[in-house]
GROMACS .gro file of N, CA and C in nm:
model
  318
    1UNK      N    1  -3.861 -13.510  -4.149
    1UNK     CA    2  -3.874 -13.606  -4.256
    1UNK      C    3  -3.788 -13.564  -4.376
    2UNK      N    4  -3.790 -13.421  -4.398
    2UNK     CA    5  -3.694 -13.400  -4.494
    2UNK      C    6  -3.546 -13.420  -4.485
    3UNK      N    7  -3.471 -13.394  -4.360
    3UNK     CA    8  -3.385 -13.476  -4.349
    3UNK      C    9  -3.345 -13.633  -4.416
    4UNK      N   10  -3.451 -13.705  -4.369
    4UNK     CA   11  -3.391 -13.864  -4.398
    4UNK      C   12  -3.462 -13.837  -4.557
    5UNK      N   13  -3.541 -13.805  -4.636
    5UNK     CA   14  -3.566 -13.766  -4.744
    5UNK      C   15  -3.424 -13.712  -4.802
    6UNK      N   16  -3.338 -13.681  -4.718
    6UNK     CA   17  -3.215 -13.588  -4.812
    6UNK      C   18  -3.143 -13.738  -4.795
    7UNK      N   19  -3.128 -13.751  -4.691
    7UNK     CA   20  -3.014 -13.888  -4.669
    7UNK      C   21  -3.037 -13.952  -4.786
    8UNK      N   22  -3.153 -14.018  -4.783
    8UNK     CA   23  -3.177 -14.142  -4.898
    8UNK      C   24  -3.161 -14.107  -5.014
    9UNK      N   25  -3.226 -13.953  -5.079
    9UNK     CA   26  -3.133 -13.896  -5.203
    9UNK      C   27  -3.009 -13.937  -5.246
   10UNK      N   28  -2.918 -13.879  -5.111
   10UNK     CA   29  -2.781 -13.863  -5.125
   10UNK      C   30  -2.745 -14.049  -5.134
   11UNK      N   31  -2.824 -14.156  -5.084
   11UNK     CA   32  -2.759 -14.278  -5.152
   11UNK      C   33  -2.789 -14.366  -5.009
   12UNK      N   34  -2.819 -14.301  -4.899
   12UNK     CA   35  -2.800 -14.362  -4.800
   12UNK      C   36  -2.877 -14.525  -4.787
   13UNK      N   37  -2.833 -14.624  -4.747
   13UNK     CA   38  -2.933 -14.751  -4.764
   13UNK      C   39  -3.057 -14.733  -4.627
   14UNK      N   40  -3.132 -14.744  -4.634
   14UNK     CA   41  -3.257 -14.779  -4.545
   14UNK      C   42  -3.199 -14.819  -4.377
   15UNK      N   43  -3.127 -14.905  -4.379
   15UNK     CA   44  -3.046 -14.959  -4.281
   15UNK      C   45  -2.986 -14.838  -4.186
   16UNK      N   46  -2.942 -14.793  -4.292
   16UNK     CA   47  -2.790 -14.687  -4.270
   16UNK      C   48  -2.906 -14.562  -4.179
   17UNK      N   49  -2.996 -14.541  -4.243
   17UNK     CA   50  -3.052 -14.442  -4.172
   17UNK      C   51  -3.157 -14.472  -4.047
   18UNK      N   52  -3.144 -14.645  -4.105
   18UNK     CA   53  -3.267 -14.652  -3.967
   18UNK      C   54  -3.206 -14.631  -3.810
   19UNK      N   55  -3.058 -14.663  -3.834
   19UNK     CA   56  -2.928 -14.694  -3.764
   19UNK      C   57  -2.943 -14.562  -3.698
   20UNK      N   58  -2.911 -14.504  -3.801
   20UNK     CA   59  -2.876 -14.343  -3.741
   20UNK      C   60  -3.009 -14.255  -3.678
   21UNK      N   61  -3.116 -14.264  -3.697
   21UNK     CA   62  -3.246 -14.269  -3.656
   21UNK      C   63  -3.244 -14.304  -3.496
   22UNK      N   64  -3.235 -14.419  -3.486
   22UNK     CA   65  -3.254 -14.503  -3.367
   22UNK      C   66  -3.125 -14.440  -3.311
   23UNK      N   67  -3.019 -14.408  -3.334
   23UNK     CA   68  -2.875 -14.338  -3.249
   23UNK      C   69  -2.942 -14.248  -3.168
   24UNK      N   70  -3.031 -14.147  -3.236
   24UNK     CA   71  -3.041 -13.991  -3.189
   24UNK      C   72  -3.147 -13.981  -3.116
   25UNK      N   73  -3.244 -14.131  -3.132
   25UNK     CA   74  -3.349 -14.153  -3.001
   25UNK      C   75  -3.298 -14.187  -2.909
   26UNK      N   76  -3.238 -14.309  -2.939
   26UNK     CA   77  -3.141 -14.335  -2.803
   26UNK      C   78  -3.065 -14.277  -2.734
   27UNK      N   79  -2.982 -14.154  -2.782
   27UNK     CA   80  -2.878 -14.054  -2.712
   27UNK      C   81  -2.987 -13.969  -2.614
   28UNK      N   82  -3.087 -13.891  -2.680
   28UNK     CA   83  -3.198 -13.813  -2.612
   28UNK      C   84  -3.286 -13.888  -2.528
   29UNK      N   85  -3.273 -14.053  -2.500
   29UNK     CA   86  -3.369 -14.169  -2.441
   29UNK      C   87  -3.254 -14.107  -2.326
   30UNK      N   88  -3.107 -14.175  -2.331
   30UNK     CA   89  -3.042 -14.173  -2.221
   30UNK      C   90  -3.006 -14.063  -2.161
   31UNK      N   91  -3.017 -13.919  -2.239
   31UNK     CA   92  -3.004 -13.781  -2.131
   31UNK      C   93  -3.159 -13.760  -2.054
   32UNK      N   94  -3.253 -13.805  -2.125
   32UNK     CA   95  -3.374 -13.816  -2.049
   32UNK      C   96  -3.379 -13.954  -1.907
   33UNK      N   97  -3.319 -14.019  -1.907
   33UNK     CA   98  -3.297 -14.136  -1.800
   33UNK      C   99  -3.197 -14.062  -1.716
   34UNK      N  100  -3.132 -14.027  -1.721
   34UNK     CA  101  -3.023 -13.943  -1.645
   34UNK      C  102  -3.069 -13.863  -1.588
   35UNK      N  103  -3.145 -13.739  -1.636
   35UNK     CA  104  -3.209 -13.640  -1.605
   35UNK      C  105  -3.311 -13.692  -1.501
   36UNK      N  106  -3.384 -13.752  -1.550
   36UNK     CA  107  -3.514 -13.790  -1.479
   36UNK      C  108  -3.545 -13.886  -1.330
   37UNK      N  109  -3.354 -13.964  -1.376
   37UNK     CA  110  -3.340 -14.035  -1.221
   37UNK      C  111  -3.277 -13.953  -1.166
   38UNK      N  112  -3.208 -13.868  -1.169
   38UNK     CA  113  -3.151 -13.734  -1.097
   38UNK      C  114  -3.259 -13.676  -1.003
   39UNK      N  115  -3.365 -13.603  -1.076
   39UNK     CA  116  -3.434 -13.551  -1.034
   39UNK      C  117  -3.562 -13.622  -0.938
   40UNK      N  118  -3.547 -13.757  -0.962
   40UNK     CA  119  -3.651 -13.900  -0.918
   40UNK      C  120  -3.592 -13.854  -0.805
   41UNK      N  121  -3.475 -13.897  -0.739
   41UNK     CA  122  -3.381 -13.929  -0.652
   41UNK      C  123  -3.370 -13.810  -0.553
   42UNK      N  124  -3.308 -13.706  -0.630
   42UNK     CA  125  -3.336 -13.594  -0.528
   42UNK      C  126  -3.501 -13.540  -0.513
   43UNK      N  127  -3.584 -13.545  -0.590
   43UNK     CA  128  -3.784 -13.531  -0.507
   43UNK      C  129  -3.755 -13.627  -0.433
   44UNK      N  130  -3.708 -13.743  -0.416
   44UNK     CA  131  -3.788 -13.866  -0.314
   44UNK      C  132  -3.722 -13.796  -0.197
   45UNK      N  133  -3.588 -13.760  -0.220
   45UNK     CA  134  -3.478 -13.686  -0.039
   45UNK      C  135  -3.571 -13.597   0.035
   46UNK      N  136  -3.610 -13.526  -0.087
   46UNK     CA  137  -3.719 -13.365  -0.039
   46UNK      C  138  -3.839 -13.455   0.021
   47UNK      N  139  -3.863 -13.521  -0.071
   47UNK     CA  140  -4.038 -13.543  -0.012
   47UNK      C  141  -4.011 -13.652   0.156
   48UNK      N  142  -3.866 -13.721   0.144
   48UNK     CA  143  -3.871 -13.779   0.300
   48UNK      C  144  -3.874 -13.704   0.382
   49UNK      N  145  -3.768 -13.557   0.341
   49UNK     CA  146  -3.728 -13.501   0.428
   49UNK      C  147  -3.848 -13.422   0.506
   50UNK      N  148  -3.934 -13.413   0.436
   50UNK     CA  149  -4.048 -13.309   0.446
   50UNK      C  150  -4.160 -13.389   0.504
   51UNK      N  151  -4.170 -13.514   0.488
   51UNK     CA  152  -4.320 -13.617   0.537
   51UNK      C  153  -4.214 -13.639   0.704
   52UNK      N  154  -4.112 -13.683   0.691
   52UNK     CA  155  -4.032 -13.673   0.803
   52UNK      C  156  -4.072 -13.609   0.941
   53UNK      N  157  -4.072 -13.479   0.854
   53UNK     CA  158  -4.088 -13.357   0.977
   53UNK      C  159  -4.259 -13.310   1.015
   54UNK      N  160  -4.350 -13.420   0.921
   54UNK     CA  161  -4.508 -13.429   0.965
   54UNK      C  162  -4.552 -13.556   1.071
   55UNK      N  163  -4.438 -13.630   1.071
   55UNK     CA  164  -4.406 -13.791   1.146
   55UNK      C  165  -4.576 -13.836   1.082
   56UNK      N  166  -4.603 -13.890   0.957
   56UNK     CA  167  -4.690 -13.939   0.903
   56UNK      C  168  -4.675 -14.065   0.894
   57UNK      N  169  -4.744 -14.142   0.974
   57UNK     CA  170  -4.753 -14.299   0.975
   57UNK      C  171  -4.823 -14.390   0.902
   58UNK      N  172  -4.899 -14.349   0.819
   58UNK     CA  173  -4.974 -14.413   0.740
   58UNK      C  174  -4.925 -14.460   0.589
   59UNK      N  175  -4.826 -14.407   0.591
   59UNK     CA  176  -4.724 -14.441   0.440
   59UNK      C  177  -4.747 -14.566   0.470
   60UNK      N  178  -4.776 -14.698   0.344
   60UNK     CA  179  -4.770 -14.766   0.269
   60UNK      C  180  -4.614 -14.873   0.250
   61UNK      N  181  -4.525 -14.729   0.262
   61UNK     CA  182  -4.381 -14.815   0.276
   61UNK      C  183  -4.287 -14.738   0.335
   62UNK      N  184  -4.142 -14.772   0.338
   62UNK     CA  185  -4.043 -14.734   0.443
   62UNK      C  186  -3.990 -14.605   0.363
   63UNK      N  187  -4.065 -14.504   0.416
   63UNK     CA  188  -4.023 -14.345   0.320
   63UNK      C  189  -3.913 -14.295   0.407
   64UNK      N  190  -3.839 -14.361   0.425
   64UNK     CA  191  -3.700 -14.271   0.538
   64UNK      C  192  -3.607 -14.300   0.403
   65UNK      N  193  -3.634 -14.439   0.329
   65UNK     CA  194  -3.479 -14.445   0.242
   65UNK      C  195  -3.462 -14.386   0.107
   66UNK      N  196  -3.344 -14.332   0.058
   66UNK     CA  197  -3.353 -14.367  -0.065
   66UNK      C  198  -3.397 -14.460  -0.163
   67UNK      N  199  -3.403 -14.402  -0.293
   67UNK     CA  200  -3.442 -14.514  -0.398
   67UNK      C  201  -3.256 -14.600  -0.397
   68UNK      N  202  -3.278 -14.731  -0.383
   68UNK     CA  203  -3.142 -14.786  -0.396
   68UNK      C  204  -3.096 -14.795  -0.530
   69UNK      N  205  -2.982 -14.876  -0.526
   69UNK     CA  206  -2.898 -14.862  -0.672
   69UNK      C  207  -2.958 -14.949  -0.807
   70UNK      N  208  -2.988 -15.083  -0.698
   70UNK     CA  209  -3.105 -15.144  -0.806
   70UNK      C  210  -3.174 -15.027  -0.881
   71UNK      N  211  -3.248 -14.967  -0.823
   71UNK     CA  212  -3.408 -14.920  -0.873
   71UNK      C  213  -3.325 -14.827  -0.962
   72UNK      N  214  -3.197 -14.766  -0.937
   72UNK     CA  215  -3.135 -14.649  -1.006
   72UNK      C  216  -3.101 -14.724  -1.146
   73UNK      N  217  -3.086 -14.819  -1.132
   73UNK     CA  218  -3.019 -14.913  -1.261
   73UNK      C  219  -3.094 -14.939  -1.373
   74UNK      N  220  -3.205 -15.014  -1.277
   74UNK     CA  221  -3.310 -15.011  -1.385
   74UNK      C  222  -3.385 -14.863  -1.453
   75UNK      N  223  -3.407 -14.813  -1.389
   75UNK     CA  224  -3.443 -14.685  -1.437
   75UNK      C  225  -3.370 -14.634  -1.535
   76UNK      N  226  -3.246 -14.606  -1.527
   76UNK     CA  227  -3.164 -14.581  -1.653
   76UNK      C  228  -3.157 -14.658  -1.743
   77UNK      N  229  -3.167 -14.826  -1.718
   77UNK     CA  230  -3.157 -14.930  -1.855
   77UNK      C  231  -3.331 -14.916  -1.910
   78UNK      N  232  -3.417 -14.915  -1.847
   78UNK     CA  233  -3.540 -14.923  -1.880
   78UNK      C  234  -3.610 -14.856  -1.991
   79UNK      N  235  -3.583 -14.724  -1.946
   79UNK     CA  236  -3.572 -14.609  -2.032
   79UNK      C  237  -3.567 -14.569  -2.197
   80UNK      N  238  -3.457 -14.617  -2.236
   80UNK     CA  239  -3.384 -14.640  -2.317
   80UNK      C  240  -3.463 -14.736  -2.432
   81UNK      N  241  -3.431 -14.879  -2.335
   81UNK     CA  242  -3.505 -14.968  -2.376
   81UNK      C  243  -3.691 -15.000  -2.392
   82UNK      N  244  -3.720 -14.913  -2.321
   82UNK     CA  245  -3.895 -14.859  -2.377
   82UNK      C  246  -3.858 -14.813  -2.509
   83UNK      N  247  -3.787 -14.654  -2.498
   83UNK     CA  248  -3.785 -14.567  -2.573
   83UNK      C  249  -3.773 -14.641  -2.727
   84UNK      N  250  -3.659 -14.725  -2.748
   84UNK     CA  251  -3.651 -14.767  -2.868
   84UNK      C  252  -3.720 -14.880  -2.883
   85UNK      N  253  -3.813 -14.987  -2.791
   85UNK     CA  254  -3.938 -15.039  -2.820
   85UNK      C  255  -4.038 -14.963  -2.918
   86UNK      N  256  -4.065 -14.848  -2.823
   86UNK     CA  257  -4.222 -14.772  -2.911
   86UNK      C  258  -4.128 -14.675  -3.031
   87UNK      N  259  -4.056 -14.653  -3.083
   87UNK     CA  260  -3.988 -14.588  -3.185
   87UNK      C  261  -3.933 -14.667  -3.260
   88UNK      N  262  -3.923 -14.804  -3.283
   88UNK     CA  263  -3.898 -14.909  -3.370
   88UNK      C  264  -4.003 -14.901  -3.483
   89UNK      N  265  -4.096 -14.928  -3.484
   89UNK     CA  266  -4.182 -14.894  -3.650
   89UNK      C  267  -4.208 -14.758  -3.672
   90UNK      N  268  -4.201 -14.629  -3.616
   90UNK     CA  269  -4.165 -14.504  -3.665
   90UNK      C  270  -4.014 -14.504  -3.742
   91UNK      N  271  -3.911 -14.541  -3.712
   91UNK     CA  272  -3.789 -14.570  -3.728
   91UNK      C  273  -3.785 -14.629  -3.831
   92UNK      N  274  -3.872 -14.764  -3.855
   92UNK     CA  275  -3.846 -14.834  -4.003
   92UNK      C  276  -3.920 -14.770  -4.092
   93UNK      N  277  -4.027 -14.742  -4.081
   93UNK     CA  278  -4.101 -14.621  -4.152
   93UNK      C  279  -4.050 -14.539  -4.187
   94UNK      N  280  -3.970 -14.458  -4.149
   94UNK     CA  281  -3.928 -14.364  -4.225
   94UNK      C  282  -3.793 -14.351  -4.287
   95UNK      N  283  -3.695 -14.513  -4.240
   95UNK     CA  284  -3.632 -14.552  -4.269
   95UNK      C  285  -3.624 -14.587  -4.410
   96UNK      N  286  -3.740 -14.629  -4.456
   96UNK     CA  287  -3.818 -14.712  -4.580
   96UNK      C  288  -3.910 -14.587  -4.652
   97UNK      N  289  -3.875 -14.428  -4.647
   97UNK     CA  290  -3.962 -14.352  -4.688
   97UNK      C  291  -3.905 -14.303  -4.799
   98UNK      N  292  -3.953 -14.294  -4.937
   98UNK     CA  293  -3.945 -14.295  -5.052
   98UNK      C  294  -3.916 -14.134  -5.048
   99UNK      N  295  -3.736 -14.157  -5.122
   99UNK     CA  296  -3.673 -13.992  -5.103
   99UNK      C  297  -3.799 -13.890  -5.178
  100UNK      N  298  -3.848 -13.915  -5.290
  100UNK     CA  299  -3.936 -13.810  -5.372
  100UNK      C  300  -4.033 -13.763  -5.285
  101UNK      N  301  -4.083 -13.851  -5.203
  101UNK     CA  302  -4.205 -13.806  -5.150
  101UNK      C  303  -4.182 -13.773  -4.968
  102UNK      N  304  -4.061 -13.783  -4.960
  102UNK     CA  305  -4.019 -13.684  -4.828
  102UNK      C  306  -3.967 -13.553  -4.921
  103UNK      N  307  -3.853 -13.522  -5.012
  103UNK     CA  308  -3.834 -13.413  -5.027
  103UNK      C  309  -3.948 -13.307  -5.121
  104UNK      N  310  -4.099 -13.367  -5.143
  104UNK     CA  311  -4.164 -13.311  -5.229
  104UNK      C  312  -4.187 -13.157  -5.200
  105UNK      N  313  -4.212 -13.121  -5.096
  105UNK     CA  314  -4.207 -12.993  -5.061
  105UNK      C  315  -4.080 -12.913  -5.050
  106UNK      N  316  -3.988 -12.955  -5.108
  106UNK     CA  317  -3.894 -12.804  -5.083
  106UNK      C  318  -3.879 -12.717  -5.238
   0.00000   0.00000   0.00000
């Protein structure tokens, strides 16, 4: 908080920081979508490869395939787009946070 408390000191408009706010969720939204379908993708290989070799018939659905490119797509756009859903009124909030009373403690 003291950060955007310094920004708005220094002149920054509300906008300007909500902007930049929402950048640095979104950059850390999309290495987390990356990361996470990476790792989605290669558990699902392991876990076929491994239910595979128990020949378990009772699966629910066709566990031989990969997740396809669809599901890869959305997963990465989804992500993102949650992320800066539920971080939109944290974002204007503190976008809109009165420099005196973010920098009161230093």
């Amino acid at each position: 908080m003291r950060e955007i408390g310094l920004l708005r000191a220094l002149g920054w408009e509300p906008r300007r920081v909500a902007v930049a706010v929402l950048a640095e969720v979104l950059a850390l939204a999309g290495v987390t979508a990356v990361l996470g379908t990476v790792v989605g993708v290669v558990g699902s290989l392991v876990a076929t490869k491994v239910l595979a070799g128990r020949r378990i018939e009772q699966l629910p659905v066709d566990a031989w395939q990969a997740p396809g490119l669809g599901v890869i797509v959305l997963a990465l756009v989804l992500v993102p787009v949650c992320v800066a859903v539920g971080a939109a009124r944290s974002v204007h909030r503190a976008a809109n946070t009165d420099p005196d009373t973010a920098l009161r403690d230093l």
